[in-house]
Amino acid sequence: MRDSFKRLEREVVACRLCPRLVAWRESVPGTSAAHRGERYWAKPVPGFGDERAWLLILGLAPGAHGANRTGRPFTGDRSGPFFYRALHAEGFASRPLSVARGDGLQLFGTWITNAVRCAPPANRPLPSELESCHPYLVRELALAREVRVILCLGALAWRSGLRLLRERGAGLPRPLPRFAHGAVLSLDGSPALLASYHPSQQNVSTGKLDQAMLRAVLRRARKIGLRDG
Ligand code: SF4
Protein backbone atom coordinates (compact mmCIF):
# COMPACT_ATOMS: atom_id res chain seq x y z
CA MET A 1 0.00 0.00 0.00
CA ARG A 2 1.25 3.49 -0.83
CA ASP A 3 2.47 5.50 2.10
CA SER A 4 0.82 8.81 2.98
CA PHE A 5 1.14 11.46 5.65
CA LYS A 6 -2.17 10.32 7.14
CA ARG A 7 -1.14 6.71 7.31
CA LEU A 8 2.21 7.62 8.83
CA GLU A 9 0.52 9.81 11.44
CA ARG A 10 -1.86 7.01 12.41
CA GLU A 11 1.02 4.59 12.86
CA VAL A 12 3.18 7.07 14.77
CA VAL A 13 0.42 8.00 17.19
CA ALA A 14 -0.26 4.33 17.96
CA CYS A 15 3.43 3.41 18.39
CA ARG A 16 4.59 1.75 21.62
CA LEU A 17 7.96 0.42 20.50
CA CYS A 18 10.04 2.04 23.26
CA PRO A 19 8.87 0.81 26.70
CA ARG A 20 10.84 3.43 28.65
CA LEU A 21 9.36 6.29 26.62
CA VAL A 22 5.85 4.90 26.67
CA ALA A 23 6.03 4.73 30.46
CA TRP A 24 7.47 8.24 30.74
CA ARG A 25 5.10 10.01 28.33
CA GLU A 26 2.12 8.48 30.13
CA SER A 27 3.40 9.19 33.62
CA VAL A 28 4.12 12.93 33.40
CA PRO A 29 0.54 14.28 33.29
CA GLY A 30 -0.28 15.69 36.69
CA THR A 31 3.35 16.16 37.71
CA SER A 32 3.60 19.85 36.80
CA ALA A 33 1.88 22.34 39.08
CA ALA A 34 1.48 24.69 36.11
CA HIS A 35 -0.61 22.14 34.20
CA ARG A 36 -2.32 20.20 36.96
CA GLY A 37 -5.73 18.94 35.89
CA GLU A 38 -5.02 19.44 32.20
CA ARG A 39 -5.59 16.69 29.72
CA TYR A 40 -2.32 15.58 28.11
CA TRP A 41 -1.79 14.15 24.63
CA ALA A 42 0.66 11.62 26.18
CA LYS A 43 1.26 9.81 22.87
CA PRO A 44 3.94 10.04 20.20
CA VAL A 45 3.91 13.50 18.60
CA PRO A 46 3.66 13.30 14.80
CA GLY A 47 5.20 15.80 12.39
CA PHE A 48 3.22 18.87 11.47
CA GLY A 49 3.08 21.37 8.63
CA ASP A 50 2.86 21.75 4.89
CA GLU A 51 2.88 18.44 3.02
CA ARG A 52 4.53 20.23 0.08
CA ALA A 53 7.32 21.56 2.28
CA TRP A 54 10.72 22.45 0.85
CA LEU A 55 12.08 22.98 4.38
CA LEU A 56 12.11 20.21 6.97
CA ILE A 57 12.85 21.35 10.50
CA LEU A 58 14.21 18.55 12.62
CA GLY A 59 14.21 18.81 16.40
CA LEU A 60 15.18 16.33 19.06
CA ALA A 61 12.08 15.12 20.91
CA PRO A 62 8.83 16.40 22.45
CA GLY A 63 9.03 18.17 25.79
CA ALA A 64 7.30 16.35 28.63
CA HIS A 65 4.91 19.21 29.43
CA GLY A 66 5.08 20.85 25.99
CA ALA A 67 4.46 18.77 22.89
CA ASN A 68 3.65 15.74 25.03
CA ARG A 69 0.81 17.82 26.46
CA THR A 70 -0.43 19.53 23.30
CA GLY A 71 0.39 16.94 20.62
CA ARG A 72 2.27 19.36 18.35
CA PRO A 73 6.05 19.84 18.06
CA PHE A 74 7.43 22.90 19.89
CA THR A 75 4.06 23.74 21.38
CA GLY A 76 3.09 24.19 25.00
CA ASP A 77 6.38 24.98 26.69
CA ARG A 78 8.73 27.94 26.70
CA SER A 79 10.55 27.07 23.51
CA GLY A 80 7.28 27.29 21.53
CA PRO A 81 6.57 31.05 21.55
CA PHE A 82 10.24 31.78 20.81
CA PHE A 83 10.33 29.31 17.94
CA TYR A 84 7.02 30.16 16.25
CA ARG A 85 7.65 33.90 16.62
CA ALA A 86 10.73 33.52 14.46
CA LEU A 87 8.91 31.27 11.98
CA HIS A 88 6.11 33.80 11.63
CA ALA A 89 8.47 36.75 11.34
CA GLU A 90 10.28 35.03 8.46
CA GLY A 91 7.09 34.04 6.65
CA PHE A 92 7.04 30.33 7.52
CA ALA A 93 3.97 30.37 9.80
CA SER A 94 0.59 32.05 9.63
CA ARG A 95 0.72 33.15 13.27
CA PRO A 96 3.42 33.83 15.87
CA LEU A 97 1.90 31.43 18.39
CA SER A 98 1.15 27.72 18.30
CA VAL A 99 -1.43 26.72 20.90
CA ALA A 100 -2.37 23.10 20.21
CA ARG A 101 -3.42 20.71 17.48
CA GLY A 102 -6.40 22.05 15.60
CA ASP A 103 -5.78 25.73 16.41
CA GLY A 104 -5.72 26.67 12.71
CA LEU A 105 -2.02 27.53 12.57
CA GLN A 106 -0.61 26.96 9.10
CA LEU A 107 2.98 26.48 8.06
CA PHE A 108 4.18 27.61 4.65
CA GLY A 109 6.65 25.38 2.81
CA THR A 110 7.72 23.88 6.12
CA TRP A 111 7.37 20.56 7.90
CA ILE A 112 8.39 20.22 11.55
CA THR A 113 9.29 16.93 13.14
CA ASN A 114 11.58 15.33 15.70
CA ALA A 115 14.23 12.64 15.64
CA VAL A 116 12.34 10.92 18.48
CA ARG A 117 8.55 11.23 18.73
CA CYS A 118 8.00 10.50 22.40
CA ALA A 119 9.09 12.70 25.30
CA PRO A 120 12.24 11.26 26.90
CA PRO A 121 13.22 11.65 30.56
CA ALA A 122 15.59 14.65 30.95
CA ASN A 123 15.15 15.29 27.20
CA ARG A 124 17.70 12.55 26.51
CA PRO A 125 16.64 9.67 24.31
CA LEU A 126 18.72 6.50 24.35
CA PRO A 127 20.56 5.43 21.19
CA SER A 128 18.18 2.46 20.92
CA GLU A 129 15.19 4.83 21.03
CA LEU A 130 16.67 6.99 18.29
CA GLU A 131 17.20 3.84 16.30
CA SER A 132 13.61 2.66 16.77
CA CYS A 133 12.15 6.02 15.75
CA HIS A 134 14.42 6.68 12.78
CA PRO A 135 12.31 4.75 10.22
CA TYR A 136 9.46 7.24 10.79
CA LEU A 137 11.82 10.05 9.85
CA VAL A 138 12.90 8.19 6.74
CA ARG A 139 9.26 7.82 5.72
CA GLU A 140 8.54 11.46 6.44
CA LEU A 141 11.34 12.60 4.20
CA ALA A 142 10.27 10.18 1.47
CA LEU A 143 6.76 11.65 1.61
CA ALA A 144 7.97 15.24 1.67
CA ARG A 145 9.41 14.95 -1.79
CA GLU A 146 10.04 18.64 -2.29
CA VAL A 147 12.32 19.07 0.71
CA ARG A 148 15.52 20.84 -0.31
CA VAL A 149 16.78 21.94 3.10
CA ILE A 150 16.85 20.10 6.43
CA LEU A 151 17.32 22.48 9.33
CA CYS A 152 18.76 20.45 12.21
CA LEU A 153 18.13 21.89 15.67
CA GLY A 154 20.97 20.68 17.84
CA ALA A 155 23.80 18.18 17.52
CA LEU A 156 21.65 15.10 17.77
CA ALA A 157 19.33 16.27 14.98
CA TRP A 158 22.43 17.07 12.93
CA ARG A 159 23.60 13.47 13.33
CA SER A 160 20.16 12.21 12.31
CA GLY A 161 20.30 14.49 9.27
CA LEU A 162 23.72 13.12 8.26
CA ARG A 163 22.38 9.61 8.63
CA LEU A 164 19.37 10.43 6.43
CA LEU A 165 21.66 11.72 3.70
CA ARG A 166 23.96 8.71 3.93
CA GLU A 167 21.01 6.32 3.67
CA ARG A 168 19.83 8.15 0.57
CA GLY A 169 23.18 7.45 -1.05
CA ALA A 170 24.93 10.77 -0.52
CA GLY A 171 28.71 10.58 -0.42
CA LEU A 172 29.43 12.21 2.93
CA PRO A 173 32.80 13.87 3.47
CA ARG A 174 35.24 12.29 5.93
CA PRO A 175 35.63 13.17 8.68
CA LEU A 176 31.92 13.87 9.03
CA PRO A 177 31.15 17.58 9.37
CA ARG A 178 30.64 18.48 13.01
CA PHE A 179 27.64 20.28 14.38
CA ALA A 180 28.07 24.05 14.71
CA HIS A 181 25.47 26.78 14.70
CA GLY A 182 25.15 27.94 11.08
CA ALA A 183 27.01 24.95 9.60
CA VAL A 184 25.85 23.94 6.11
CA LEU A 185 26.42 20.75 4.18
CA SER A 186 25.40 20.91 0.52
CA LEU A 187 25.86 17.81 -1.57
CA ASP A 188 24.72 17.28 -5.15
CA GLY A 189 21.41 15.44 -5.39
CA SER A 190 20.55 15.64 -1.65
CA PRO A 191 18.74 18.14 0.53
CA ALA A 192 21.17 20.59 2.12
CA LEU A 193 21.74 20.26 5.86
CA LEU A 194 21.76 23.43 7.92
CA ALA A 195 22.48 23.50 11.65
CA SER A 196 21.16 25.69 14.43
CA TYR A 197 21.30 25.60 18.17
CA HIS A 198 18.14 24.02 19.52
CA PRO A 199 15.59 26.58 20.80
CA SER A 200 15.53 24.84 24.18
CA GLN A 201 14.61 26.75 27.29
CA GLN A 202 18.24 26.63 28.40
CA ASN A 203 19.67 27.92 25.12
CA VAL A 204 17.10 30.70 24.94
CA SER A 205 17.31 31.79 28.58
CA THR A 206 21.13 31.91 28.50
CA GLY A 207 21.13 33.84 25.22
CA LYS A 208 23.00 31.09 23.40
CA LEU A 209 20.24 31.33 20.80
CA ASP A 210 18.31 34.57 20.35
CA GLN A 211 15.62 35.68 17.91
CA ALA A 212 18.08 37.38 15.60
CA MET A 213 20.20 34.21 15.36
CA LEU A 214 17.24 31.94 14.68
CA ARG A 215 15.76 34.33 12.14
CA ALA A 216 19.12 34.58 10.38
CA VAL A 217 19.25 30.77 10.14
CA LEU A 218 15.73 30.70 8.69
CA ARG A 219 16.69 33.33 6.12
CA ARG A 220 19.74 31.24 5.26
CA ALA A 221 17.49 28.20 4.80
CA ARG A 222 15.30 30.18 2.40
CA LYS A 223 18.31 31.34 0.45
CA ILE A 224 19.60 27.79 0.07
CA GLY A 225 16.12 26.53 -0.78
CA LEU A 226 15.70 29.16 -3.49
CA ARG A 227 19.14 28.45 -4.89
CA ASP A 228 18.51 24.71 -5.04
CA GLY A 229 14.88 24.98 -6.15
FE1 SF4 B 1 7.53 4.69 18.76
FE2 SF4 B 1 9.31 6.60 18.24
FE3 SF4 B 1 7.80 6.74 20.44
FE4 SF4 B 1 9.73 4.90 20.24
S1 SF4 B 1 10.02 7.14 20.28
S2 SF4 B 1 7.60 4.58 21.01
S3 SF4 B 1 9.65 4.41 18.04
S4 SF4 B 1 7.08 6.85 18.31
Coordinates of C-alpha atoms and ligand atoms in Angstrom, one line a residue:
M1 CA 0.0 0.0 0.0
R2 CA 1.2 3.5 -0.8
D3 CA 2.5 5.5 2.1
S4 CA 0.8 8.8 3.0
F5 CA 1.1 11.5 5.6
K6 CA -2.2 10.3 7.1
R7 CA -1.1 6.7 7.3
L8 CA 2.2 7.6 8.8
E9 CA 0.5 9.8 11.4
R10 CA -1.9 7.0 12.4
E11 CA 1.0 4.6 12.9
V12 CA 3.2 7.1 14.8
V13 CA 0.4 8.0 17.2
A14 CA -0.3 4.3 18.0
C15 CA 3.4 3.4 18.4
R16 CA 4.6 1.7 21.6
L17 CA 8.0 0.4 20.5
C18 CA 10.0 2.0 23.3
P19 CA 8.9 0.8 26.7
R20 CA 10.8 3.4 28.7
L21 CA 9.4 6.3 26.6
V22 CA 5.8 4.9 26.7
A23 CA 6.0 4.7 30.5
W24 CA 7.5 8.2 30.7
R25 CA 5.1 10.0 28.3
E26 CA 2.1 8.5 30.1
S27 CA 3.4 9.2 33.6
V28 CA 4.1 12.9 33.4
P29 CA 0.5 14.3 33.3
G30 CA -0.3 15.7 36.7
T31 CA 3.3 16.2 37.7
S32 CA 3.6 19.8 36.8
A33 CA 1.9 22.3 39.1
A34 CA 1.5 24.7 36.1
H35 CA -0.6 22.1 34.2
R36 CA -2.3 20.2 37.0
G37 CA -5.7 18.9 35.9
E38 CA -5.0 19.4 32.2
R39 CA -5.6 16.7 29.7
Y40 CA -2.3 15.6 28.1
W41 CA -1.8 14.2 24.6
A42 CA 0.7 11.6 26.2
K43 CA 1.3 9.8 22.9
P44 CA 3.9 10.0 20.2
V45 CA 3.9 13.5 18.6
P46 CA 3.7 13.3 14.8
G47 CA 5.2 15.8 12.4
F48 CA 3.2 18.9 11.5
G49 CA 3.1 21.4 8.6
D50 CA 2.9 21.8 4.9
E51 CA 2.9 18.4 3.0
R52 CA 4.5 20.2 0.1
A53 CA 7.3 21.6 2.3
W54 CA 10.7 22.5 0.9
L55 CA 12.1 23.0 4.4
L56 CA 12.1 20.2 7.0
I57 CA 12.8 21.4 10.5
L58 CA 14.2 18.5 12.6
G59 CA 14.2 18.8 16.4
L60 CA 15.2 16.3 19.1
A61 CA 12.1 15.1 20.9
P62 CA 8.8 16.4 22.4
G63 CA 9.0 18.2 25.8
A64 CA 7.3 16.4 28.6
H65 CA 4.9 19.2 29.4
G66 CA 5.1 20.9 26.0
A67 CA 4.5 18.8 22.9
N68 CA 3.7 15.7 25.0
R69 CA 0.8 17.8 26.5
T70 CA -0.4 19.5 23.3
G71 CA 0.4 16.9 20.6
R72 CA 2.3 19.4 18.4
P73 CA 6.1 19.8 18.1
F74 CA 7.4 22.9 19.9
T75 CA 4.1 23.7 21.4
G76 CA 3.1 24.2 25.0
D77 CA 6.4 25.0 26.7
R78 CA 8.7 27.9 26.7
S79 CA 10.5 27.1 23.5
G80 CA 7.3 27.3 21.5
P81 CA 6.6 31.0 21.6
F82 CA 10.2 31.8 20.8
F83 CA 10.3 29.3 17.9
Y84 CA 7.0 30.2 16.3
R85 CA 7.6 33.9 16.6
A86 CA 10.7 33.5 14.5
L87 CA 8.9 31.3 12.0
H88 CA 6.1 33.8 11.6
A89 CA 8.5 36.8 11.3
E90 CA 10.3 35.0 8.5
G91 CA 7.1 34.0 6.6
F92 CA 7.0 30.3 7.5
A93 CA 4.0 30.4 9.8
S94 CA 0.6 32.1 9.6
R95 CA 0.7 33.2 13.3
P96 CA 3.4 33.8 15.9
L97 CA 1.9 31.4 18.4
S98 CA 1.2 27.7 18.3
V99 CA -1.4 26.7 20.9
A100 CA -2.4 23.1 20.2
R101 CA -3.4 20.7 17.5
G102 CA -6.4 22.1 15.6
D103 CA -5.8 25.7 16.4
G104 CA -5.7 26.7 12.7
L105 CA -2.0 27.5 12.6
Q106 CA -0.6 27.0 9.1
L107 CA 3.0 26.5 8.1
F108 CA 4.2 27.6 4.6
G109 CA 6.7 25.4 2.8
T110 CA 7.7 23.9 6.1
W111 CA 7.4 20.6 7.9
I112 CA 8.4 20.2 11.5
T113 CA 9.3 16.9 13.1
N114 CA 11.6 15.3 15.7
A115 CA 14.2 12.6 15.6
V116 CA 12.3 10.9 18.5
R117 CA 8.5 11.2 18.7
C118 CA 8.0 10.5 22.4
A119 CA 9.1 12.7 25.3
P120 CA 12.2 11.3 26.9
P121 CA 13.2 11.7 30.6
A122 CA 15.6 14.6 31.0
N123 CA 15.1 15.3 27.2
R124 CA 17.7 12.5 26.5
P125 CA 16.6 9.7 24.3
L126 CA 18.7 6.5 24.4
P127 CA 20.6 5.4 21.2
S128 CA 18.2 2.5 20.9
E129 CA 15.2 4.8 21.0
L130 CA 16.7 7.0 18.3
E131 CA 17.2 3.8 16.3
S132 CA 13.6 2.7 16.8
C133 CA 12.2 6.0 15.8
H134 CA 14.4 6.7 12.8
P135 CA 12.3 4.7 10.2
Y136 CA 9.5 7.2 10.8
L137 CA 11.8 10.1 9.8
V138 CA 12.9 8.2 6.7
R139 CA 9.3 7.8 5.7
E140 CA 8.5 11.5 6.4
L141 CA 11.3 12.6 4.2
A142 CA 10.3 10.2 1.5
L143 CA 6.8 11.6 1.6
A144 CA 8.0 15.2 1.7
R145 CA 9.4 14.9 -1.8
E146 CA 10.0 18.6 -2.3
V147 CA 12.3 19.1 0.7
R148 CA 15.5 20.8 -0.3
V149 CA 16.8 21.9 3.1
I150 CA 16.8 20.1 6.4
L151 CA 17.3 22.5 9.3
C152 CA 18.8 20.5 12.2
L153 CA 18.1 21.9 15.7
G154 CA 21.0 20.7 17.8
A155 CA 23.8 18.2 17.5
L156 CA 21.6 15.1 17.8
A157 CA 19.3 16.3 15.0
W158 CA 22.4 17.1 12.9
R159 CA 23.6 13.5 13.3
S160 CA 20.2 12.2 12.3
G161 CA 20.3 14.5 9.3
L162 CA 23.7 13.1 8.3
R163 CA 22.4 9.6 8.6
L164 CA 19.4 10.4 6.4
L165 CA 21.7 11.7 3.7
R166 CA 24.0 8.7 3.9
E167 CA 21.0 6.3 3.7
R168 CA 19.8 8.2 0.6
G169 CA 23.2 7.4 -1.1
A170 CA 24.9 10.8 -0.5
G171 CA 28.7 10.6 -0.4
L172 CA 29.4 12.2 2.9
P173 CA 32.8 13.9 3.5
R174 CA 35.2 12.3 5.9
P175 CA 35.6 13.2 8.7
L176 CA 31.9 13.9 9.0
P177 CA 31.1 17.6 9.4
R178 CA 30.6 18.5 13.0
F179 CA 27.6 20.3 14.4
A180 CA 28.1 24.1 14.7
H181 CA 25.5 26.8 14.7
G182 CA 25.2 27.9 11.1
A183 CA 27.0 24.9 9.6
V184 CA 25.8 23.9 6.1
L185 CA 26.4 20.8 4.2
S186 CA 25.4 20.9 0.5
L187 CA 25.9 17.8 -1.6
D188 CA 24.7 17.3 -5.1
G189 CA 21.4 15.4 -5.4
S190 CA 20.5 15.6 -1.7
P191 CA 18.7 18.1 0.5
A192 CA 21.2 20.6 2.1
L193 CA 21.7 20.3 5.9
L194 CA 21.8 23.4 7.9
A195 CA 22.5 23.5 11.6
S196 CA 21.2 25.7 14.4
Y197 CA 21.3 25.6 18.2
H198 CA 18.1 24.0 19.5
P199 CA 15.6 26.6 20.8
S200 CA 15.5 24.8 24.2
Q201 CA 14.6 26.7 27.3
Q202 CA 18.2 26.6 28.4
N203 CA 19.7 27.9 25.1
V204 CA 17.1 30.7 24.9
S205 CA 17.3 31.8 28.6
T206 CA 21.1 31.9 28.5
G207 CA 21.1 33.8 25.2
K208 CA 23.0 31.1 23.4
L209 CA 20.2 31.3 20.8
D210 CA 18.3 34.6 20.4
Q211 CA 15.6 35.7 17.9
A212 CA 18.1 37.4 15.6
M213 CA 20.2 34.2 15.4
L214 CA 17.2 31.9 14.7
R215 CA 15.8 34.3 12.1
A216 CA 19.1 34.6 10.4
V217 CA 19.2 30.8 10.1
L218 CA 15.7 30.7 8.7
R219 CA 16.7 33.3 6.1
R220 CA 19.7 31.2 5.3
A221 CA 17.5 28.2 4.8
R222 CA 15.3 30.2 2.4
K223 CA 18.3 31.3 0.4
I224 CA 19.6 27.8 0.1
G225 CA 16.1 26.5 -0.8
L226 CA 15.7 29.2 -3.5
R227 CA 19.1 28.5 -4.9
D228 CA 18.5 24.7 -5.0
G229 CA 14.9 25.0 -6.1
Ligands
SF4_1 FE1 7.5 4.7 18.8 FE2 9.3 6.6 18.2 FE3 7.8 6.7 20.4 FE4 9.7 4.9 20.2 S1 10.0 7.1 20.3 S2 7.6 4.6 21.0 S3 9.7 4.4 18.0 S4 7.1 6.8 18.3

